[in-house]
Amino acid sequence: MAQLEMCFPPSFFDIMPHLMIHMVDQIRALGPIYLHEMWTYECFMSTLNRYILNRACPKGSMVEAYCTEEIIECCQDYLVDKKGIGLVPSRRTRRLAGKGTKGRKMFIDSGYKEVEAAHVSILHQIEMMAPLIKQHLNIIHAESSGCSEVWVLKEHKKRFSSWLMGQNIEDGTTMDEITLKGPCMGPSAQVTTWQAYDINGYTFYTSAKDRESQC
């Protein structure tokens, strides 16, 4: 190092020249750096230092907090699905994943034409539906040979969904045939509405249900 100081200015001597000179002897004497460095130990001591709540007994605070953390991690990993002894099961336990509690089924009256139009649009985006679309267009052309192409397309969009549901398409065995069967059934006009819903331990009500409980 003294010989280098004769050739280089003081600004040259940052941490890197010291590492190159001293670390070789250190590795030769003690072995690889990671076996005798203090960084890992200092990080762990910093974690233990945050456990200290009673400065009069720092060692006891470290041991108590460390054991508590290990117990909590063990319970989270191995006891989360176990049933407690002597504890009354919560009535919401089976509903934490999300479950409607007060509901009914109803039929869509208003806006169902928009649902049908959206269904026809989806059918035209399915590549496997192309032969059926062509077949239906040929049927309309045969029935109305003197009509314009615009009228044929309009009539096709109006009648294609109902015509497709009457084709009795087989269930099939391949993935393409199974995928084709679902859209051919048409959209359902029946929906389920919920006035109350339980999820993550909380119960949510609609405004109408809230007004009933306030009366």
XYZ file of C-alpha atoms in Angstrom:
215
model
C 0.000 0.000 0.000
C 2.867 2.378 0.809
C 4.330 1.806 -2.636
C 1.007 2.644 -4.261
C 0.788 5.873 -2.252
C 4.002 6.975 -3.929
C 2.417 6.636 -7.387
C -1.226 7.671 -6.904
C -2.921 10.670 -5.271
C -4.932 10.254 -2.023
C -8.228 10.413 -3.926
C -7.366 7.085 -5.568
C -7.504 5.155 -2.307
C -11.150 4.338 -1.770
C -12.474 1.003 -0.526
C -11.605 -0.914 -3.703
C -7.770 -0.782 -3.457
C -8.001 -1.828 0.192
C -10.170 -4.798 -0.733
C -7.797 -5.921 -3.462
C -4.807 -5.807 -1.142
C -6.152 -6.951 2.238
C -8.904 -9.368 1.204
C -6.498 -11.802 -0.472
C -4.614 -12.386 2.785
C -7.886 -12.539 4.700
C -9.341 -15.217 2.404
C -6.088 -17.160 2.523
C -6.115 -17.169 6.341
C -9.830 -17.503 7.165
C -11.427 -19.018 4.091
C -14.338 -17.687 2.019
C -15.810 -14.354 3.055
C -19.351 -15.600 3.689
C -18.051 -17.944 6.426
C -16.705 -15.172 8.638
C -18.550 -11.992 7.630
C -20.655 -10.120 10.199
C -23.424 -8.921 7.877
C -25.806 -11.825 8.495
C -25.267 -11.679 12.240
C -25.793 -7.912 12.339
C -29.062 -8.198 10.386
C -30.356 -10.848 12.778
C -29.343 -8.773 15.807
C -31.203 -5.815 14.306
C -34.321 -7.994 14.122
C -33.891 -9.133 17.724
C -33.372 -5.542 18.824
C -36.877 -4.676 17.607
C -38.284 -7.376 19.894
C -37.083 -5.615 23.042
C -40.034 -4.112 24.931
C -38.563 -4.211 28.424
C -35.138 -2.562 28.518
C -34.513 -3.994 31.976
C -34.646 -7.554 30.599
C -33.565 -7.388 26.953
C -32.680 -11.089 26.671
C -36.050 -12.190 28.036
C -37.881 -9.869 25.633
C -35.956 -11.293 22.692
C -36.678 -14.898 23.675
C -40.372 -14.251 24.343
C -40.953 -12.346 21.095
C -38.983 -14.866 19.021
C -40.918 -17.817 20.476
C -44.223 -16.003 19.913
C -43.364 -15.376 16.264
C -42.386 -19.021 15.733
C -45.641 -20.221 17.327
C -47.729 -17.894 15.152
C -45.986 -19.087 11.982
C -46.510 -22.717 13.022
C -50.220 -22.107 13.630
C -50.613 -20.368 10.281
C -48.887 -23.206 8.420
C -50.237 -26.296 10.168
C -53.286 -25.406 12.296
C -55.252 -23.080 10.030
C -57.704 -25.809 8.920
C -58.005 -27.559 12.281
C -61.076 -27.444 14.508
C -60.613 -25.855 17.917
C -61.466 -27.781 21.100
C -64.170 -26.208 23.250
C -64.745 -23.310 20.852
C -68.168 -22.554 19.442
C -67.933 -22.568 15.615
C -68.772 -19.261 14.015
C -71.980 -19.137 12.033
C -70.055 -17.376 9.269
C -67.289 -19.979 8.979
C -68.800 -21.626 5.913
C -69.461 -18.287 4.255
C -66.008 -16.751 4.317
C -65.419 -17.686 0.675
C -68.542 -15.777 -0.414
C -72.112 -17.032 -0.296
C -75.487 -15.420 -0.868
C -77.894 -15.875 2.042
C -81.142 -14.207 1.000
C -81.944 -14.485 -2.676
C -84.455 -15.399 -5.340
C -84.575 -16.285 -9.009
C -86.189 -13.933 -11.467
C -86.661 -13.671 -15.219
C -85.338 -10.828 -17.345
C -88.048 -8.929 -19.183
C -86.580 -5.566 -20.055
C -83.304 -5.499 -21.908
C -83.395 -9.124 -23.057
C -83.245 -8.039 -26.702
C -79.864 -6.486 -25.983
C -78.764 -9.793 -24.442
C -79.825 -11.657 -27.582
C -78.017 -9.149 -29.801
C -74.845 -9.583 -27.740
C -75.219 -13.359 -27.996
C -75.461 -13.222 -31.795
C -72.373 -11.013 -31.894
C -70.460 -13.550 -29.791
C -71.562 -16.397 -32.047
C -70.123 -14.606 -35.064
C -66.748 -14.344 -33.312
C -66.442 -18.128 -32.894
C -64.465 -19.655 -35.747
C -66.137 -23.066 -35.393
C -69.535 -21.414 -35.986
C -68.683 -20.411 -39.579
C -70.269 -23.492 -41.280
C -73.530 -22.998 -39.367
C -73.605 -19.283 -40.191
C -73.102 -20.052 -43.870
C -75.834 -22.700 -43.746
C -78.334 -20.281 -42.190
C -77.538 -17.577 -44.733
C -78.133 -20.052 -47.550
C -81.520 -20.939 -46.056
C -82.567 -17.284 -45.934
C -81.350 -16.725 -49.496
C -83.406 -19.717 -50.659
C -86.537 -18.488 -48.868
C -86.198 -14.882 -50.088
C -84.358 -14.904 -53.378
C -85.527 -11.436 -54.417
C -84.439 -9.599 -51.257
C -81.342 -7.482 -50.959
C -78.203 -8.555 -49.153
C -78.794 -5.966 -46.419
C -82.228 -7.427 -45.676
C -80.791 -10.962 -45.633
C -78.114 -10.012 -43.104
C -80.661 -8.222 -40.925
C -82.966 -11.230 -40.997
C -80.016 -13.504 -40.283
C -79.120 -11.612 -37.106
C -82.747 -11.667 -35.995
C -83.358 -15.394 -36.509
C -79.948 -17.024 -36.172
C -80.003 -17.528 -32.392
C -83.443 -19.192 -32.330
C -82.617 -21.256 -35.441
C -79.403 -22.468 -33.822
C -81.180 -23.621 -30.651
C -83.447 -25.825 -32.770
C -80.605 -27.622 -34.546
C -80.115 -30.217 -31.778
C -76.339 -30.098 -31.895
C -74.717 -33.152 -30.330
C -72.639 -32.882 -27.178
C -69.539 -34.261 -28.861
C -66.355 -35.613 -27.338
C -63.620 -33.236 -28.497
C -62.932 -29.891 -26.867
C -64.111 -28.020 -29.986
C -67.443 -29.854 -30.010
C -67.981 -29.272 -26.296
C -67.126 -25.581 -26.712
C -69.595 -25.282 -29.576
C -72.456 -26.831 -27.600
C -72.630 -24.130 -24.920
C -73.167 -21.024 -27.087
C -75.722 -22.885 -29.206
C -78.017 -23.225 -26.180
C -78.612 -19.480 -26.153
C -78.530 -16.992 -23.275
C -80.596 -17.711 -20.175
C -83.320 -15.281 -19.178
C -83.151 -16.444 -15.562
C -80.852 -14.744 -13.068
C -80.378 -15.031 -9.315
C -80.455 -11.877 -7.220
C -79.191 -11.566 -3.653
C -80.397 -9.220 -0.937
C -77.647 -10.333 1.471
C -74.145 -11.654 0.869
C -71.539 -12.945 3.339
C -67.846 -12.811 2.485
C -64.653 -12.595 4.563
C -66.659 -12.481 7.778
C -68.766 -9.476 6.716
C -72.426 -9.357 5.695
C -73.547 -6.933 3.005
C -77.199 -5.995 2.426
C -78.920 -4.128 -0.363
C -80.457 -0.731 0.380
C -83.963 -2.200 0.214
C -83.044 -4.895 2.746
C -81.530 -2.287 5.050
C -84.736 -0.264 4.974
C -86.748 -3.352 5.939
C -84.579 -3.977 8.994
C -84.818 -0.328 10.075
C -88.625 -0.348 10.135
